[in-house]
Structures are given as structure tokens and as C-alpha cells.
Amino acid sequence: MRAGLLREILVFKELREHQSETGFVVKEYEEVFRCKGYRRKMSLVVDKDGISAMEQFIGRTIVFQVRAYPIIKDSQRVVYMNNIYEIKMIDPQRDNTLILTLGRVDT
């Protein structure tokens, strides 16, 4: 992968627990990592009738290619363009990169 392709900024957040002064435990997503990625184009799946099988899901799913960092995990969330996404799949590649499939989370 060429370094010039990495233009989009991804913010990875992880669920962490904090205890307040009164002892109440609060779970919040905190930023743990920031990196650049390349947004890949989605390809439509067409069946014999010419209809896309992924038609209803394509607007909520995006695919990114990032460099392989050991800090990236399935349980994290990703903030991209002020939208929150959960990691659906991490696909390691041979060239020390990861393909991340992200699904948008309703807030």
C-alpha cells in the first residue's frame, strides 16, 4: 500500500470504567489510538436478477485499509467524520495492513 493513500483520520475508542469520588462507576468510550486510513470502495453484490443483495446495508457499512497496529481490537469503536462505527471484521493482509469493515452505530 502506498503511503499517499492514507488520507482519512480514524479515532479508535475503547470502553473504560471510571470511578467517581462518590464511588459510582461510569463506563465511557475513551480515545486510545489515532491513525490514518484509506477508505475503500464498496462493491455491490448482484444476483441472477440483477438486484443488489447488499442494497439495504451498503449505506451503513464502510471499509478502510490501515496499517497493522497491535492496539486495534474487535471491541473498539471508530469515529470517522463525526460518526461512530463499530468494528465488524478485521482482515489481516500480507503487506502489514488490515482491512477494517465498520458498521455505523445509532446514537
XYZ file of N, CA and C in Angstrom:
321
model
N 0.849 -1.173 0.000
C 0.000 0.000 0.000
C 0.893 1.234 0.000
N 0.538 2.183 -0.817
C 1.294 3.426 -0.878
C 0.872 4.346 0.263
N 1.826 5.047 0.827
C 1.551 5.937 1.958
C 0.677 7.116 1.554
N 0.698 7.514 0.302
C -0.114 8.632 -0.151
C -1.602 8.356 -0.131
N -1.995 7.093 -0.033
C -3.413 6.743 0.013
C -4.031 7.010 1.383
N -3.227 7.045 2.415
C -3.723 7.191 3.788
C -4.059 8.652 4.066
N -5.309 9.026 3.817
C -5.712 10.429 3.961
C -6.756 10.663 5.039
N -7.546 9.652 5.338
C -8.650 9.806 6.292
C -8.150 9.522 7.705
N -8.602 10.323 8.663
C -8.190 10.137 10.054
C -9.248 9.322 10.796
N -8.798 8.251 11.443
C -9.666 7.380 12.226
C -9.271 7.486 13.698
N -10.261 7.636 14.557
C -10.036 7.708 16.002
C -10.621 6.445 16.630
N -9.786 5.648 17.264
C -10.220 4.409 17.900
C -10.507 4.681 19.370
N -11.681 4.210 19.832
C -12.078 4.402 21.230
C -12.373 3.051 21.859
N -12.090 2.973 23.160
C -12.278 1.736 23.904
C -13.111 2.017 25.148
N -13.946 1.053 25.529
C -14.801 1.207 26.708
C -13.962 1.039 27.968
N -13.990 2.055 28.807
C -13.217 2.034 30.058
C -14.120 2.423 31.217
N -13.780 1.920 32.383
C -14.534 2.240 33.595
C -13.791 3.280 34.415
N -14.556 4.232 34.956
C -14.011 5.254 35.843
C -14.855 5.273 37.107
N -14.192 5.533 38.206
C -14.908 5.626 39.473
C -14.872 7.078 39.946
N -16.049 7.607 40.246
C -16.121 8.989 40.700
C -15.746 9.068 42.179
N -15.725 10.277 42.708
C -15.378 10.475 44.114
C -16.396 9.831 45.045
N -17.630 9.719 44.590
C -18.675 9.114 45.421
C -18.687 7.596 45.325
N -17.887 7.030 44.420
C -17.806 5.586 44.281
C -18.624 5.031 43.132
N -19.345 5.893 42.424
C -20.156 5.458 41.298
C -19.245 5.109 40.111
N -19.486 3.962 39.488
C -18.657 3.514 38.361
C -19.350 3.900 37.058
N -18.617 4.616 36.210
C -19.135 5.084 34.925
C -18.330 4.432 33.805
N -19.039 3.900 32.810
C -18.364 3.321 31.641
C -18.473 4.312 30.491
N -17.318 4.666 29.916
C -17.274 5.618 28.809
C -16.269 5.133 27.767
N -16.509 5.549 26.520
C -15.538 5.270 25.468
C -14.497 6.380 25.465
N -13.229 5.979 25.571
C -12.119 6.930 25.581
C -11.217 6.670 24.388
N -10.648 7.750 23.869
C -9.725 7.632 22.747
C -8.457 6.920 23.199
N -8.075 5.880 22.443
C -6.857 5.143 22.762
C -5.831 5.210 21.634
N -6.300 5.541 20.426
C -5.395 5.478 19.286
C -5.965 6.306 18.140
N -5.063 6.864 17.342
C -5.429 7.666 16.174
C -4.513 7.261 15.026
N -5.076 7.024 13.854
C -4.241 6.685 12.705
C -4.921 7.138 11.418
N -4.185 7.055 10.334
C -4.731 7.409 9.029
C -5.070 6.139 8.273
N -6.092 6.237 7.436
C -6.523 5.077 6.669
C -6.989 5.470 5.285
N -7.260 4.458 4.488
C -7.730 4.633 3.120
C -9.117 4.021 3.022
N -10.101 4.819 2.641
C -11.461 4.313 2.501
C -11.591 3.603 1.160
N -11.930 2.345 1.227
C -12.060 1.535 0.019
C -13.481 1.618 -0.512
N -13.602 1.459 -1.800
C -14.915 1.493 -2.451
C -15.649 0.189 -2.181
N -16.945 0.296 -1.911
C -17.781 -0.882 -1.717
C -18.206 -1.403 -3.081
N -18.191 -2.702 -3.234
C -18.662 -3.298 -4.479
C -20.018 -3.951 -4.213
N -20.935 -3.759 -5.115
C -22.271 -4.317 -4.968
C -22.284 -5.786 -5.342
N -23.126 -6.536 -4.665
C -23.305 -7.942 -4.974
C -24.573 -8.063 -5.805
N -24.432 -8.623 -6.996
C -25.565 -8.725 -7.906
C -25.909 -10.196 -8.099
N -27.197 -10.523 -7.950
C -27.611 -11.904 -8.169
C -28.111 -12.079 -9.597
N -28.735 -13.213 -9.896
C -29.134 -13.513 -11.268
C -30.192 -12.558 -11.816
N -30.967 -11.909 -10.936
C -31.988 -10.956 -11.364
C -31.435 -9.549 -11.541
N -30.171 -9.358 -11.211
C -29.559 -8.043 -11.348
C -29.819 -7.136 -10.167
N -30.255 -7.697 -9.050
C -30.568 -6.907 -7.860
C -29.437 -7.060 -6.854
N -29.087 -5.965 -6.228
C -28.030 -5.996 -5.229
C -28.545 -6.625 -3.950
N -27.863 -7.646 -3.483
C -28.254 -8.313 -2.244
C -27.888 -7.476 -1.030
N -26.911 -6.547 -1.176
C -26.471 -5.729 -0.054
C -27.068 -4.326 -0.107
N -28.065 -4.142 -0.914
C -28.616 -2.827 -1.173
C -29.002 -2.059 0.093
N -29.632 -2.721 1.032
C -30.102 -2.023 2.218
C -29.011 -1.776 3.255
N -27.888 -2.462 3.161
C -26.845 -2.344 4.170
C -25.673 -1.477 3.739
N -25.588 -1.167 2.484
C -24.375 -0.520 1.966
C -24.173 0.888 2.522
N -25.236 1.599 2.893
C -25.096 2.948 3.406
C -24.578 3.011 4.831
N -24.674 1.931 5.564
C -24.268 1.909 6.960
C -22.934 1.204 7.180
N -22.360 0.666 6.124
C -21.111 -0.084 6.221
C -20.035 0.601 5.385
N -18.850 0.766 5.981
C -17.716 1.304 5.242
C -16.512 0.392 5.474
N -15.584 0.424 4.539
C -14.396 -0.431 4.606
C -13.164 0.458 4.517
N -12.235 0.242 5.449
C -10.986 1.002 5.487
C -9.799 0.061 5.433
N -8.716 0.559 4.884
C -7.437 -0.145 4.929
C -6.482 0.719 5.741
N -5.916 0.135 6.792
C -4.979 0.835 7.675
C -3.744 -0.037 7.864
N -2.700 0.565 8.371
C -1.513 -0.211 8.706
C -1.831 -1.100 9.916
N -1.167 -2.219 10.012
C -1.417 -3.174 11.093
C -0.776 -2.679 12.386
N -1.599 -2.359 13.356
C -1.148 -1.967 14.692
C -1.729 -2.970 15.686
N -0.926 -3.446 16.640
C -1.445 -4.436 17.604
C -2.502 -3.871 18.549
N -2.642 -2.556 18.630
C -3.604 -1.946 19.535
C -5.037 -2.022 18.984
N -5.212 -2.292 17.694
C -6.546 -2.359 17.086
C -7.194 -3.688 17.433
N -8.406 -3.609 18.050
C -9.126 -4.797 18.508
C -10.582 -4.738 18.059
N -11.235 -5.899 18.088
C -12.650 -6.001 17.686
C -13.594 -5.228 18.600
N -13.240 -5.094 19.856
C -14.142 -4.491 20.838
C -14.160 -2.960 20.795
N -13.352 -2.362 19.954
C -13.256 -0.906 19.917
C -14.296 -0.304 18.983
N -14.462 0.990 19.118
C -15.299 1.768 18.213
C -14.408 2.763 17.477
N -14.872 3.184 16.303
C -14.102 4.085 15.455
C -14.946 5.317 15.166
N -14.340 6.490 15.317
C -15.010 7.738 14.963
C -14.404 8.213 13.639
N -15.304 8.411 12.659
C -14.890 8.884 11.342
C -15.938 9.876 10.854
N -15.501 11.079 10.531
C -16.383 12.144 10.040
C -17.565 12.379 10.997
N -17.271 12.441 12.301
C -18.244 12.683 13.370
C -19.331 11.620 13.468
N -19.105 10.456 12.917
C -20.000 9.315 13.055
C -19.269 8.218 13.808
N -20.022 7.435 14.569
C -19.439 6.363 15.369
C -19.715 5.034 14.676
N -18.665 4.220 14.542
C -18.765 2.920 13.903
C -18.209 1.862 14.839
N -18.780 0.654 14.769
C -18.202 -0.473 15.493
C -17.466 -1.354 14.485
N -16.441 -2.019 14.959
C -15.636 -2.864 14.087
C -16.360 -4.194 13.920
N -16.757 -4.495 12.692
C -17.446 -5.749 12.388
C -16.449 -6.859 12.070
N -15.371 -6.502 11.347
C -14.406 -7.517 10.941
C -13.033 -6.887 10.750
N -11.999 -7.619 11.185
C -10.604 -7.234 10.951
C -9.981 -8.323 10.092
N -9.512 -7.936 8.908
C -8.931 -8.888 7.965
C -7.459 -8.539 7.736
N -6.512 -9.290 8.345
C -5.088 -9.008 8.137
C -4.662 -9.340 6.707
N -3.804 -8.506 6.142
C -3.301 -8.704 4.792
C -1.813 -9.054 4.851
N -1.249 -9.471 3.738
C 0.164 -9.865 3.679
C 1.120 -8.684 3.764
N 0.659 -7.520 3.353
C 1.552 -6.360 3.278
C 1.532 -5.510 4.549
N 1.315 -6.135 5.707
C 1.329 -5.453 7.004
C 0.233 -4.400 7.108
N -0.925 -4.686 6.524
C -2.083 -3.811 6.640
C -3.273 -4.622 7.123
N -4.322 -3.908 7.527
C -5.577 -4.516 7.955
C -6.707 -3.940 7.128
N -7.672 -4.772 6.789
C -8.910 -4.312 6.178
C -9.952 -4.313 7.289
N -10.477 -3.135 7.623
C -11.478 -2.998 8.677
C -12.846 -2.774 8.043
N -13.811 -3.620 8.397
C -15.183 -3.427 7.981
C -15.912 -2.832 9.176
N -16.485 -1.644 8.976
C -17.116 -0.896 10.062
C -18.604 -0.729 9.797
N -19.399 -0.874 10.850
C -20.835 -0.669 10.763
C -21.231 0.518 11.631
N -22.082 1.367 11.103
C -22.463 2.588 11.825
C -23.360 2.266 13.022
N -23.101 2.964 14.121
C -23.854 2.781 15.362
C -24.830 3.948 15.507
N -26.085 3.640 15.793
C -27.067 4.679 16.055
C -26.871 5.242 17.452
N -26.815 6.556 17.558
C -26.633 7.169 18.877
C -27.823 8.001 19.261
